[in-house]
PDB file of C-alpha atoms in Angstrom:
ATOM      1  CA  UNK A 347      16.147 -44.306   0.508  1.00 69.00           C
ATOM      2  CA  UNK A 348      15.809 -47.222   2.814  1.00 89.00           C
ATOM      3  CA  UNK A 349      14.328 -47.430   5.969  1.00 90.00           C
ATOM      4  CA  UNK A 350      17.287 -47.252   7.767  1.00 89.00           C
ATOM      5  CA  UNK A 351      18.777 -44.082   6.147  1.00 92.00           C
ATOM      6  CA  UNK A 352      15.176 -42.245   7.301  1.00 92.00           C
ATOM      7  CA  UNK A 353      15.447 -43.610  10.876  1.00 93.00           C
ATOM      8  CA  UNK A 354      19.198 -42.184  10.507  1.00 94.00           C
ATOM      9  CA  UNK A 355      17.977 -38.920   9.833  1.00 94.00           C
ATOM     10  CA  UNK A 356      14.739 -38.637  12.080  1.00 95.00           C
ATOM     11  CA  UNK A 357      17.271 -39.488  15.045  1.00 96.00           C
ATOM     12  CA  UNK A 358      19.828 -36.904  13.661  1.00 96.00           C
ATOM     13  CA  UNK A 359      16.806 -34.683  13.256  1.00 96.00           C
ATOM     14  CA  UNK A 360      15.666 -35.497  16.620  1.00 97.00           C
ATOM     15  CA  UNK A 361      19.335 -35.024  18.572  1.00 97.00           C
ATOM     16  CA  UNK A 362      19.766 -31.545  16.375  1.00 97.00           C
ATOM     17  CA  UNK A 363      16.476 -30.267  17.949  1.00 97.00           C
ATOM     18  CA  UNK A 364      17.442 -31.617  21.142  1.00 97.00           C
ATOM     19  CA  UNK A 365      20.583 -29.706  21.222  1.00 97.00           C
ATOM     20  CA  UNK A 366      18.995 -26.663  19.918  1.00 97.00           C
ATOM     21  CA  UNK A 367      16.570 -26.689  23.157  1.00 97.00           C
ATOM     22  CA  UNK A 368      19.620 -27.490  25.059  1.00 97.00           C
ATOM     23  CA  UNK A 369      21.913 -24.676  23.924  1.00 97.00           C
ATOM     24  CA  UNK A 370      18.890 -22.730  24.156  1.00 97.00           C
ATOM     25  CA  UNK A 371      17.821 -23.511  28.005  1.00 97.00           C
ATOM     26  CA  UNK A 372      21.484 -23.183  28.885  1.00 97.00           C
ATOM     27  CA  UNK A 373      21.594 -19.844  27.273  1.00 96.00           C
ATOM     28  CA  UNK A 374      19.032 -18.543  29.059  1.00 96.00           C
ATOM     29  CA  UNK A 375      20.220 -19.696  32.614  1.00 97.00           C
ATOM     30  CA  UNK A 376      23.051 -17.844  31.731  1.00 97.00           C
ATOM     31  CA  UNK A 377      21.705 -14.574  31.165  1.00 96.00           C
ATOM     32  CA  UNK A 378      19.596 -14.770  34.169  1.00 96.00           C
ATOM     33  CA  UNK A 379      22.362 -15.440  36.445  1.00 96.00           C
ATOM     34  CA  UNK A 380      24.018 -12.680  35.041  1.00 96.00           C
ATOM     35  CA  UNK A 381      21.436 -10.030  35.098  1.00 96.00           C
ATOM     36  CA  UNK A 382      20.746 -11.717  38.656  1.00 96.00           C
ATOM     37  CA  UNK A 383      24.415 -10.518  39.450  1.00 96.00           C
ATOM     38  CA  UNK A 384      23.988  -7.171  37.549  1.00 96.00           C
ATOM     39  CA  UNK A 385      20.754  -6.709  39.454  1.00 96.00           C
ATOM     40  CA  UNK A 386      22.605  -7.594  43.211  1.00 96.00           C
ATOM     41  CA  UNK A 387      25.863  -4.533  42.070  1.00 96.00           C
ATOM     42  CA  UNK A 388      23.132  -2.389  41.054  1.00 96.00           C
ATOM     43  CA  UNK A 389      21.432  -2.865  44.691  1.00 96.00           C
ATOM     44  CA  UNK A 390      24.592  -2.528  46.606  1.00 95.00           C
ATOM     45  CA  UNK A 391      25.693   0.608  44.813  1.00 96.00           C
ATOM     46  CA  UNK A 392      22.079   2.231  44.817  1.00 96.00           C
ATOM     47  CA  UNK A 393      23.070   1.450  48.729  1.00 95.00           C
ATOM     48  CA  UNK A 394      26.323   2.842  49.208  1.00 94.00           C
ATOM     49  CA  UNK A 395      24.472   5.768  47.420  1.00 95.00           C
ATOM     50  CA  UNK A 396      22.021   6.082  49.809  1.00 95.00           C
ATOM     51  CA  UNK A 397      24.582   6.165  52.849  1.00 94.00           C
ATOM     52  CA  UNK A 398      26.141   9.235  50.898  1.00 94.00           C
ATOM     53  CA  UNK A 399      23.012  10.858  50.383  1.00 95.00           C
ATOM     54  CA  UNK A 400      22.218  10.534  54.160  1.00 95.00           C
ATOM     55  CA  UNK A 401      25.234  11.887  54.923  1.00 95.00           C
ATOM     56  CA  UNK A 402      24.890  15.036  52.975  1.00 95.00           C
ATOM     57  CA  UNK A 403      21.478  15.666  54.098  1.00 96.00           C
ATOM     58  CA  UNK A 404      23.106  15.287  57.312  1.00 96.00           C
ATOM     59  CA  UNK A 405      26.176  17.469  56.547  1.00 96.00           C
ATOM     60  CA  UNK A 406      23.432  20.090  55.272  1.00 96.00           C
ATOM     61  CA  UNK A 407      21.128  20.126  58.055  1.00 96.00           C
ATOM     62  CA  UNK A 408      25.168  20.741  60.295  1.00 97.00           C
ATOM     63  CA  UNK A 409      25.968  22.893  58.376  1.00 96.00           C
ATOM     64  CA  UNK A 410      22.076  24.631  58.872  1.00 96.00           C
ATOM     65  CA  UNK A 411      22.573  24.817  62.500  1.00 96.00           C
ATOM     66  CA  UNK A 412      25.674  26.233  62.404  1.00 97.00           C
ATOM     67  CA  UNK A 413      24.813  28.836  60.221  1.00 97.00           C
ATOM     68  CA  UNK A 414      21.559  29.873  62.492  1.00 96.00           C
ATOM     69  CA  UNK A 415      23.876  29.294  65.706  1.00 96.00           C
ATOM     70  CA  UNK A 416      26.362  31.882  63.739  1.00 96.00           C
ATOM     71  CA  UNK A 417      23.633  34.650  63.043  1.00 96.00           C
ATOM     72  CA  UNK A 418      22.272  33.965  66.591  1.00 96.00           C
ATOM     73  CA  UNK A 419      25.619  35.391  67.821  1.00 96.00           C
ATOM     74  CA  UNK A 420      26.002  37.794  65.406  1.00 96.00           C
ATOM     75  CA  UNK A 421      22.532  38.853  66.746  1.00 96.00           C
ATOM     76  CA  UNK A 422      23.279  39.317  70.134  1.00 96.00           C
ATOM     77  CA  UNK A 423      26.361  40.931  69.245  1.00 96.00           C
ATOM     78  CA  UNK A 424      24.584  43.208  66.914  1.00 96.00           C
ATOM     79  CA  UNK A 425      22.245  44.024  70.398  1.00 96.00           C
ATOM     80  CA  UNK A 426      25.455  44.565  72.326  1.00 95.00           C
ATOM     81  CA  UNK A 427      26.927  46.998  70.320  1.00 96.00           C
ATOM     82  CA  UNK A 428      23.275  48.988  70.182  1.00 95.00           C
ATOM     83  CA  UNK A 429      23.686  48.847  73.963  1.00 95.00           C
ATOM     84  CA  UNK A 430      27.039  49.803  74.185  1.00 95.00           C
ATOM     85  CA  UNK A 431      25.934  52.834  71.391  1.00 95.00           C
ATOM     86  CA  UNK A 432      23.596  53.734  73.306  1.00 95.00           C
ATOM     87  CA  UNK A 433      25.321  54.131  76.573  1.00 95.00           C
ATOM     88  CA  UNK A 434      27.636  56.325  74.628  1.00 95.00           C
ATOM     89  CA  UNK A 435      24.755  58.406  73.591  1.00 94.00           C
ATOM     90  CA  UNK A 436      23.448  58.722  77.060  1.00 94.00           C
ATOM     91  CA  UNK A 437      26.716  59.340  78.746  1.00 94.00           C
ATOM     92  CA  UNK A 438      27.252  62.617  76.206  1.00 94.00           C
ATOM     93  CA  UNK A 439      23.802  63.681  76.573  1.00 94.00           C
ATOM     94  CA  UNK A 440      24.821  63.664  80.109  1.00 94.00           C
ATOM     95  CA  UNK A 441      27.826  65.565  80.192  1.00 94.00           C
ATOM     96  CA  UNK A 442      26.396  67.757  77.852  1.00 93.00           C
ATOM     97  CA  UNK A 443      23.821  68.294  80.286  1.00 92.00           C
ATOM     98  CA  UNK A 444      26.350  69.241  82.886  1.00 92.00           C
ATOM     99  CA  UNK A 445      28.046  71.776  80.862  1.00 91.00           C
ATOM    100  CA  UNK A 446      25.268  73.529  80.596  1.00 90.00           C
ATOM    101  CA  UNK A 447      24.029  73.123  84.411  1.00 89.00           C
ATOM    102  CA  UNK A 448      27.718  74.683  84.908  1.00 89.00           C
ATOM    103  CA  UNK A 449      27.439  77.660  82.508  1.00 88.00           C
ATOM    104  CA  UNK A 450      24.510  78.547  84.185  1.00 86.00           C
ATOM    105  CA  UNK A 451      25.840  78.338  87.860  1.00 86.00           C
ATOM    106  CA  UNK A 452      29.052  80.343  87.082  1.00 82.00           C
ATOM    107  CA  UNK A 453      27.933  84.092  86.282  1.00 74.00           C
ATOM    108  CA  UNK A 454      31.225  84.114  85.438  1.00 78.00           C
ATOM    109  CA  UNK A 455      31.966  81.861  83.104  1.00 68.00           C
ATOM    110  CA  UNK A 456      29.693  83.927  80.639  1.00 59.00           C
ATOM    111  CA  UNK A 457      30.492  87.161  81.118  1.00 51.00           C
ATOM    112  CA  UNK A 458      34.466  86.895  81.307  1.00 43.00           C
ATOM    113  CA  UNK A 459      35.431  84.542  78.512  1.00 42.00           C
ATOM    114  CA  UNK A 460      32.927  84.725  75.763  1.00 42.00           C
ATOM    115  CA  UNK A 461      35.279  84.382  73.122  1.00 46.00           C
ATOM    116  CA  UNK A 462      37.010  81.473  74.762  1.00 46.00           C
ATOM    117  CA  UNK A 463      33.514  79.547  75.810  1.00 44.00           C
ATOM    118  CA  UNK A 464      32.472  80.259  71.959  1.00 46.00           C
ATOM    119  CA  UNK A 465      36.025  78.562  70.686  1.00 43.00           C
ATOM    120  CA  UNK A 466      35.577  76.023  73.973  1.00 47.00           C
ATOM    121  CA  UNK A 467      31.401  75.409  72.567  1.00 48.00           C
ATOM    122  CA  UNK A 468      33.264  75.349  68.794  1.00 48.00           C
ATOM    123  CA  UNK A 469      36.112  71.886  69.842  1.00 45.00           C
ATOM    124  CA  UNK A 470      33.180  70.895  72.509  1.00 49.00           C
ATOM    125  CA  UNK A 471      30.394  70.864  69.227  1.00 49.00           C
ATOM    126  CA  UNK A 472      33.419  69.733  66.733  1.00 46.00           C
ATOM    127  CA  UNK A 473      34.274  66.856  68.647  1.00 47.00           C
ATOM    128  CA  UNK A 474      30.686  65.945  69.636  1.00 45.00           C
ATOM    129  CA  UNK A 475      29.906  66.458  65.724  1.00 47.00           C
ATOM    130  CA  UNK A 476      32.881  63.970  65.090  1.00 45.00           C
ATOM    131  CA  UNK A 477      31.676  61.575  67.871  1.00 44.00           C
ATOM    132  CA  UNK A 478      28.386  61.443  66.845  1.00 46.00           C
ATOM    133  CA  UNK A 479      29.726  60.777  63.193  1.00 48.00           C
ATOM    134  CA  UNK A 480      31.447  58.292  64.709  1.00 45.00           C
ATOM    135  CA  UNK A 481      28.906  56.902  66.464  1.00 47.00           C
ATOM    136  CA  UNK A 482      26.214  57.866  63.851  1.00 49.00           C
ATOM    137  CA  UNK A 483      28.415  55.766  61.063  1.00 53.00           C
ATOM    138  CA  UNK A 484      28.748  52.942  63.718  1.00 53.00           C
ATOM    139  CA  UNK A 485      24.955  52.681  64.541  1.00 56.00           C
ATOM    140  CA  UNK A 486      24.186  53.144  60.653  1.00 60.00           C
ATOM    141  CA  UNK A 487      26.662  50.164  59.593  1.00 63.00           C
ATOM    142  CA  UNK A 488      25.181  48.182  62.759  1.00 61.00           C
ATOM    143  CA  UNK A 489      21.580  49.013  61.057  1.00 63.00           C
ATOM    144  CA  UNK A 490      22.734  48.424  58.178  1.00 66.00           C
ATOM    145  CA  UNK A 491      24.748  45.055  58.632  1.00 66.00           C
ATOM    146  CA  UNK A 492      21.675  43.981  60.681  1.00 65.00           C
ATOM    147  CA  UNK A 493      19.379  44.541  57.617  1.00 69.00           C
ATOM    148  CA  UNK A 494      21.537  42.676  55.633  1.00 67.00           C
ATOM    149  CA  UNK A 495      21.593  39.837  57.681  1.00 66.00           C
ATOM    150  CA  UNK A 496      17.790  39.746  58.149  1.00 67.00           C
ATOM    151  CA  UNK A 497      17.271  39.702  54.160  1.00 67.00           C
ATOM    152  CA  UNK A 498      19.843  37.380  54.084  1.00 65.00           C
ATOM    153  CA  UNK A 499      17.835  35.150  56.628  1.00 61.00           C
ATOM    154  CA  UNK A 500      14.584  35.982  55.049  1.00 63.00           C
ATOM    155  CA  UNK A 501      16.060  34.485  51.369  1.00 63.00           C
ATOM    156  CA  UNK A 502      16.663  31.791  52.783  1.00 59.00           C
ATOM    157  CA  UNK A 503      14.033  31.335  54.727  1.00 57.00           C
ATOM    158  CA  UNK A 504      11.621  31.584  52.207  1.00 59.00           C
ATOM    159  CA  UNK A 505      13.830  29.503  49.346  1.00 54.00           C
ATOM    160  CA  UNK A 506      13.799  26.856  52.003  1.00 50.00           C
ATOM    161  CA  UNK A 507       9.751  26.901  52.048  1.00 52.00           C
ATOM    162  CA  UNK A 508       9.980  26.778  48.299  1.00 55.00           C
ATOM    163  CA  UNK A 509      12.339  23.600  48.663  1.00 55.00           C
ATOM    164  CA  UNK A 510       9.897  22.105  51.056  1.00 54.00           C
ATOM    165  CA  UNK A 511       6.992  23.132  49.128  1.00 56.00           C
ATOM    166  CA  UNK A 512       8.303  21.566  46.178  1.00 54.00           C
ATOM    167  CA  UNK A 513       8.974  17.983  48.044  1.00 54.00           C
TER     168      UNK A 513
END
């Protein structure tokens, strides 16, 4: 081997290495830009989530009020319907009351139909018995219904401290 063959190979040696490094460098700026790019879809679709998750935590907390805003109404319509129940009850007691303020007044009313005020006092109790089971059954399902509703709201009320508790 001559001098010149070893310089020949030292230089191919040399430009080898050198394109090694190259390739090497070049390689590398490669992958970064693309796990630079990977990195920037990742952000904007981490983004776009975001804007969807605000929006359901939006549509939830709607859909909250309305719910609340629904059993507010059913509330007060629940109170109505006591009222109204109520009235009812009041308004028989009342003309109960005056059927018996007239049986007394009329000495005759006693005394000359018996049988007919006992069959009158027999529909009269019949259809106050069905009345109040009417109204009894009303104001029990209105109970009822109203219980319901407020272990209903109390489930939730108290799963939605557990949620925040949890946070």
């Amino acid at each position: 081997m001559d001098t010149g063959q070893l310089v020949l190979i030292i230089v191919l040696a040399v430009v080898v290495i050198a394109a090694v490094i190259f390739a090497v460098v070049v390689g590398r700026r490669k992958k970064a830009e693309v796990n630079h790019r990977r990195a920037e879809e990742l952000r904007e679709k981490a983004q776009e989530e975001a804007i969807g998750a605000h929006q359901a935590k939006a549509d939830a907390a709607q859909a909250e009020a309305n719910a609340l805003q629904a059993e507010a109404e059913a509330n007060r319509l629940r109170m109505d319907a006591e009222k109204h129940a109520e009235k009812a009850h009041e308004a028989h007691g009342r003309v109960e009351e005056h059927l018996r303020h007239a049986e007394k007044l009329d000495p005759n009313a006693a005394s000359a139909r018996p049988a007919d005020a006992s069959r009158a006092n027999d529909r009269g109790t019949a259809g106050a018995d069905r009345a109040e089971d009417v109204n009894g059954s009303s104001d029990r399902s209105n109970l009822a219904e109203g219980e319901r509703l407020t272990r209903d709201r109390s489930r939730r009320d108290r799963s939605t401290r557990e949620d925040e508790r949890n946070l």
